[in-house]
Amino acid sequence: MFLPRLCLCSSYVALLLVTSVVSAQEEKPDYPPLEQVIKGYEEISPEGESSFYRIWYRKADNQLLAELPANYSQQHHFIALTVSGGEIFAGLQADDYYVYWREFNKRLALVAKNLDIQSTGDQESKDSVNRLFTDRILIDLPILTKVPRGGPVIDLDELLVKHATVFFGSGAATNRPHLAHFKQPRVFPENVELAVEYPTNAGNLRSYHYSFSLLNPNKNYKKRMADERIGYFTTSYRDYGKYVGDDTSTHYINRWHLEKRDPSLKLSPPKQPVVFYIEHTTPVRYRRWVREGVFYWNKAFEQVGIINAIEVREQDKVSGAHMDKMPEDVRYNFIRWLNNDVSTAIGPSRVNPNTGEILDADIILTDGWIRAFERQFDEVMPKTMMEGMGPETLSWLNQHPQWDPRVRMSQPAQREAVRSIIEKQTAKPFAGHYLANLDSRMLGDDEMDGLIGRTSQINGGCLAADGRSFDVALMRMMIEFGNLDDDDKAKDDDQEQKLDGMPESFIGPLLADLVCHEVGHTLGLRHNFKASSLYTLEEINSDKFKGKLPFAGSVMDYLPVNFKFESGKVQGDYAMIGIGPYDMWAIQYGYELDESKLPKLLSRVAEPELAFATDQDTIGPDPLARRYDFSKNPLDYAKNQLSLAKHHRKKILEAFVKDGDSWAKARRGYELTLQMQVSGTSMMANWIGGSFINRDKKGDPNSRVPVVVVPPEQQREALNFVIENTFFDEVYGLTPELINHMTADTWLKTSFRGRDSEPTWPVHDRIMGIQASTLTQLLNPTQLRRLYDNEFRVDADQDALTLPELMNSVSESVWRELDQEHSDDYTDRKPMLSSLRRNLQAEHLQRLFDLSKQFSNSITAMRPIANLASVTLNDLAIKIQETLDGEIELDAYTRAHLHDSLDRIRRWKEATPDAE
């Protein structure tokens, strides 16, 4: 009886022990107390009545913790990113995210809302879309603790350092996270500002700024539909609940929320103006011009009844004004100045991805364009020659690299490397064209960045300042020549205020114009590359316009500086002195408070001063959709540029290079004039085979046909201009005296520049690069196809520029000497065909060989093109043979060249059975 009693007692004790352990486990909290988690930390005091996120900082090891809002699960947050230090574009807005936090088994996930695909249809379509197109988890973190009646606490080091590559890309990776240092975290009622500095994998110290803010819906903001007749950046999504019509896309324009403070007033101040702060890094000497460029836009808002819609305040380190405001803070709009010796200006903005309401804008201005233009030949010229070339042409160039301006105008030692890069690019969709292959995460590395690939689209890099650097250098040259007009306010006068060596009356308006352009972007406007075609040069350079009227339809074009040389009575304004009629119209559509007026506004599209074409149009057939062209008839502008170039060349050695200057200055001066020449001829090559494109919709008053072929007389004028100013020796103004003075600086550069450091200027290589690239512009398959298609667009009884006419014009100009009468014999020192002409003819032959072989090419027009190329080659063979058999005594160079040409045609015939 004793043992059983002992067993019963032991079982009872064991049961009590198990029960005690289970009870202890049940009572153990899921998370440690907040006091334990934040031990050793100090809370960052909020700058306001409350904290959006509570932040604790531990100074000993630079650690940061955050408590989310108590109702975080019902909120959407906006994360705005900026690389704030450690790179040449520090301060430029990077990506942004529309997110929410969601708990998963004691972990907290940061989830990006999927807004690309939505449904506004019936409930069934909404349910289906929500099931198919889900949100995306960016990061998940352990929950350190939960605050009673508060939110979860997380480790910000893990979020912002360990996972930095999620936000900023692979360049933000670090193998030294222990060196991360948080810079003055700041906490506000509806946002927190966090910046962390650490070395990247390359060792460079870089700072990354995160702005977390609460994105509450603005109940007073009304979304406005975009329209293709006016160029606004848009916030877009695909609506799979729509079944009426064949387009599921929905586009809202990006714009600020502006309302009248007093609706009863015809002109009322806004309830909340758009305020720009000029950053303290902006040079004092330029600040007034920055202000002026911003204020140009207030005129446009007055027409919708809002006065002083935009305000400007100046941050100043000396007085301390507004120094408490961070440009990276999503609540403030800044105009920032970067001393990075880069010629660019960028006007990005951030928007509510649900509505298109603009939330924040930070304009970046850089200083490089104010310095002298010393860009290298192989950087600028190819870019000019490639202007307007689309995917079809890029694909052809990849198959025929000897046609590619990027190859032909690069240094000989660099051509294989350039070809390799192009080949990799062309393997991408649409032959690597930037419109189809943008990195939507980054801004600033390409002017098209941010236009596609984002829920909330943001304009990226803007090249308006790129052309400014050339124009400033040209003005410096003109000042040194001393050939400015007497009525020119910017003449080299001791009484004229100089800013960095430039007359303020010249450089100031240029800066204001540039700022105005970038502010236009931050108001929602896209580029308008057709705006320069409104007025003639005579009108622009007249007393009627000077100082009184803007000389283009829009400040959103890339407008060159207006240098008068031959056209006009006075030197007109160098830059836009305000906004144009298109800008007024666009702002009225975007910000008009009475929505009933919008249809009538849009119907004005056919008015000439409202012409519009934007970035993607520059690879199309419209010759007016062009960057850096100018005037109603761009041929007049191109002629003016050529005359100016020729005028300057004659004075380079005499007036441009001063006593004590390096003769390398002569090379820079000549290449400035060469850039003017190439810019003019390249611009006019776009007119051949061109068609004007109109955006009118059916029913618009005075609506135009969507496609109008460029009149044949204009195409012929353009063709003759290109030929006469490219293919002949005399147009380059080269003399032995000039060439022998075009040396290079002898300083050891920071990097090897090849031929740019060679004391002797490579005459044949550079001229051939220009001529070969011009042949590409005239004879590339896209250009030829457009010309061929245009023949079908014009009635047979009407005049038209045809394929045979184009090919014959090019051939006759290249081989002109074969059709001329020759009275004297030639010598090796005075050959019939110069070395430049022999090179051009050899190049032309190779182009004809290439074109004649493309019977199976995917471009349908290649068959007639190939046939015409074959006929041209056969005709050339006859002419060459006749010249060789003639009575004239040829020099050795010409005879050898013609025999070689004839032999090449013979070998082509042998390899091409149908060539006869």
PDB file of C-alpha atoms in Angstrom, residues 18 56 73 140 143 217 241 276 359 391 491 507 556 647 673 690 694 775 859 890 900:
ATOM      1  CA  VAL A  18       4.361  20.502 -16.050  1.00  0.00           C
ATOM      2  CA  TRP A  56      15.660  56.521 -31.284  1.00  0.00           C
ATOM      3  CA  SER A  73      -1.782  49.189 -41.280  1.00  0.00           C
ATOM      4  CA  ASP A 140      10.907  42.293 -44.761  1.00  0.00           C
ATOM      5  CA  ILE A 143       9.661  43.246 -35.442  1.00  0.00           C
ATOM      6  CA  PRO A 217      -5.623  61.675 -50.226  1.00  0.00           C
ATOM      7  CA  GLY A 241     -12.454  47.030 -66.296  1.00  0.00           C
ATOM      8  CA  PHE A 276      10.679  77.425 -54.735  1.00  0.00           C
ATOM      9  CA  LEU A 359       3.996  66.806 -54.464  1.00  0.00           C
ATOM     10  CA  PRO A 391      15.386  51.748 -84.125  1.00  0.00           C
ATOM     11  CA  LYS A 491      29.140  94.350 -76.770  1.00  0.00           C
ATOM     12  CA  ILE A 507      24.480  85.285 -69.777  1.00  0.00           C
ATOM     13  CA  MET A 556       9.998  74.025 -73.610  1.00  0.00           C
ATOM     14  CA  HIS A 647      33.270  84.486 -91.231  1.00  0.00           C
ATOM     15  CA  THR A 673      32.997  76.566 -86.503  1.00  0.00           C
ATOM     16  CA  GLY A 690      10.039  64.206 -94.394  1.00  0.00           C
ATOM     17  CA  ASN A 694      -0.318  67.196 -86.984  1.00  0.00           C
ATOM     18  CA  LEU A 775      26.108  59.953 -96.588  1.00  0.00           C
ATOM     19  CA  ILE A 859      12.431  46.758 -95.485  1.00  0.00           C
ATOM     20  CA  LEU A 890      45.697  62.508-115.368  1.00  0.00           C
ATOM     21  CA  ASP A 900      40.812  51.029-108.280  1.00  0.00           C
TER      22      ASP A 900
END
